[in-house]
PDB file of C-alpha atoms in Angstrom:
ATOM      1  CA  VAL A   1     -12.659 155.678-107.177  1.00  0.00           C
ATOM      2  CA  GLU A   2     -12.232 153.188-110.046  1.00  0.00           C
ATOM      3  CA  GLN A   3     -14.599 150.561-111.391  1.00  0.00           C
ATOM      4  CA  GLY A   4     -12.908 147.331-112.537  1.00  0.00           C
ATOM      5  CA  TYR A   5     -13.986 145.154-115.442  1.00  0.00           C
ATOM      6  CA  PRO A   6     -14.936 142.324-115.533  1.00  0.00           C
ATOM      7  CA  GLY A   7     -16.761 141.859-112.272  1.00  0.00           C
ATOM      8  CA  SER A   8     -17.519 145.506-111.463  1.00  0.00           C
ATOM      9  CA  VAL A   9     -15.122 145.583-108.504  1.00  0.00           C
ATOM     10  CA  THR A  10     -14.738 149.037-106.953  1.00  0.00           C
ATOM     11  CA  TRP A  11     -11.187 150.237-106.219  1.00  0.00           C
ATOM     12  CA  TYR A  12     -10.184 153.217-104.055  1.00  0.00           C
ATOM     13  CA  ARG A  13      -6.926 154.959-105.047  1.00  0.00           C
ATOM     14  CA  PHE A  14      -4.686 157.274-103.033  1.00  0.00           C
ATOM     15  CA  TRP A  15      -2.192 159.259-105.119  1.00  0.00           C
ATOM     16  CA  PHE A  16       0.807 161.264-103.887  1.00  0.00           C
ATOM     17  CA  GLU A  17       2.091 163.367-106.790  1.00  0.00           C
ATOM     18  CA  GLY A  18       5.552 164.871-106.864  1.00  0.00           C
ATOM     19  CA  GLY A  19       5.420 166.589-110.266  1.00  0.00           C
ATOM     20  CA  VAL A  20       7.934 166.429-113.116  1.00  0.00           C
ATOM     21  CA  ASN A  21      11.472 165.303-112.192  1.00  0.00           C
ATOM     22  CA  ALA A  22      10.193 164.116-108.826  1.00  0.00           C
ATOM     23  CA  PRO A  23       9.090 160.908-107.101  1.00  0.00           C
ATOM     24  CA  TYR A  24       5.465 159.848-106.721  1.00  0.00           C
ATOM     25  CA  ALA A  25       3.550 157.047-105.007  1.00  0.00           C
ATOM     26  CA  TRP A  26       0.099 155.525-105.159  1.00  0.00           C
ATOM     27  CA  TRP A  27      -1.829 152.786-103.393  1.00  0.00           C
ATOM     28  CA  ARG A  28      -5.200 151.269-104.165  1.00  0.00           C
ATOM     29  CA  ILE A  29      -7.446 148.783-102.403  1.00  0.00           C
ATOM     30  CA  SER A  30     -10.541 147.008-103.684  1.00  0.00           C
ATOM     31  CA  GLU A  31     -13.789 146.375-101.902  1.00  0.00           C
ATOM     32  CA  ASP A  32     -12.670 142.687-101.879  1.00  0.00           C
ATOM     33  CA  GLY A  33      -9.482 143.545 -99.950  1.00  0.00           C
ATOM     34  CA  ASP A  34      -7.029 143.172-102.867  1.00  0.00           C
ATOM     35  CA  HIS A  35      -4.389 145.874-103.105  1.00  0.00           C
ATOM     36  CA  SER A  36      -1.644 147.192-105.352  1.00  0.00           C
ATOM     37  CA  ALA A  37       0.864 150.022-105.074  1.00  0.00           C
ATOM     38  CA  GLY A  38       3.556 151.854-106.969  1.00  0.00           C
ATOM     39  CA  ILE A  39       6.549 154.045-106.209  1.00  0.00           C
ATOM     40  CA  GLY A  40       8.036 155.839-109.163  1.00  0.00           C
ATOM     41  CA  TYR A  41      10.046 158.701-110.543  1.00  0.00           C
ATOM     42  CA  ARG A  42       8.696 160.950-113.291  1.00  0.00           C
ATOM     43  CA  ILE A  43      11.658 161.568-115.604  1.00  0.00           C
ATOM     44  CA  ASN A  44       9.870 164.197-117.699  1.00  0.00           C
ATOM     45  CA  GLY A  45       6.305 165.133-118.616  1.00  0.00           C
ATOM     46  CA  ARG A  46       5.700 161.818-120.402  1.00  0.00           C
ATOM     47  CA  VAL A  47       8.001 159.063-119.066  1.00  0.00           C
ATOM     48  CA  SER A  48       8.357 157.526-115.620  1.00  0.00           C
ATOM     49  CA  LEU A  49       9.948 154.464-114.027  1.00  0.00           C
ATOM     50  CA  GLU A  50       7.904 152.657-111.404  1.00  0.00           C
ATOM     51  CA  LEU A  51       8.396 149.850-108.909  1.00  0.00           C
ATOM     52  CA  HIS A  52       4.982 148.177-108.924  1.00  0.00           C
ATOM     53  CA  TYR A  53       3.411 145.754-106.422  1.00  0.00           C
ATOM     54  CA  ASP A  54       0.232 143.748-107.087  1.00  0.00           C
ATOM     55  CA  GLY A  55      -0.904 141.319-104.399  1.00  0.00           C
ATOM     56  CA  ARG A  56      -3.031 139.358-106.894  1.00  0.00           C
ATOM     57  CA  ASP A  57      -0.128 138.280-109.148  1.00  0.00           C
ATOM     58  CA  ASP A  58       2.292 135.374-108.675  1.00  0.00           C
ATOM     59  CA  GLU A  59       5.179 137.738-109.469  1.00  0.00           C
ATOM     60  CA  LYS A  60       4.080 140.442-107.064  1.00  0.00           C
ATOM     61  CA  ILE A  61       6.841 143.008-107.734  1.00  0.00           C
ATOM     62  CA  SER A  62       7.803 144.397-111.148  1.00  0.00           C
ATOM     63  CA  LEU A  63       9.690 147.342-112.616  1.00  0.00           C
ATOM     64  CA  LYS A  64       7.734 149.317-115.219  1.00  0.00           C
ATOM     65  CA  ALA A  65       8.627 151.997-117.732  1.00  0.00           C
ATOM     66  CA  ILE A  66       5.474 154.066-118.279  1.00  0.00           C
ATOM     67  CA  SER A  67       4.772 156.580-121.034  1.00  0.00           C
ATOM     68  CA  ASP A  68       1.801 158.909-121.449  1.00  0.00           C
ATOM     69  CA  LEU A  69       0.432 159.148-124.969  1.00  0.00           C
TER      70      LEU A  69
END
């Protein structure tokens, strides 16, 4: 469960972890019915590439490079 700011919207997240050097997926839905999702591949312990969907944005699909600090 996540709490969004501003507006205090509650989000529920489902995460399917594949580990390092493996694919993963997640999906989340808000109490307002908005949703977003991602399908990615974790390259190593810190970097992954992800195809991201957000139903709230005009450009709903994007490709992200994500790094953990």
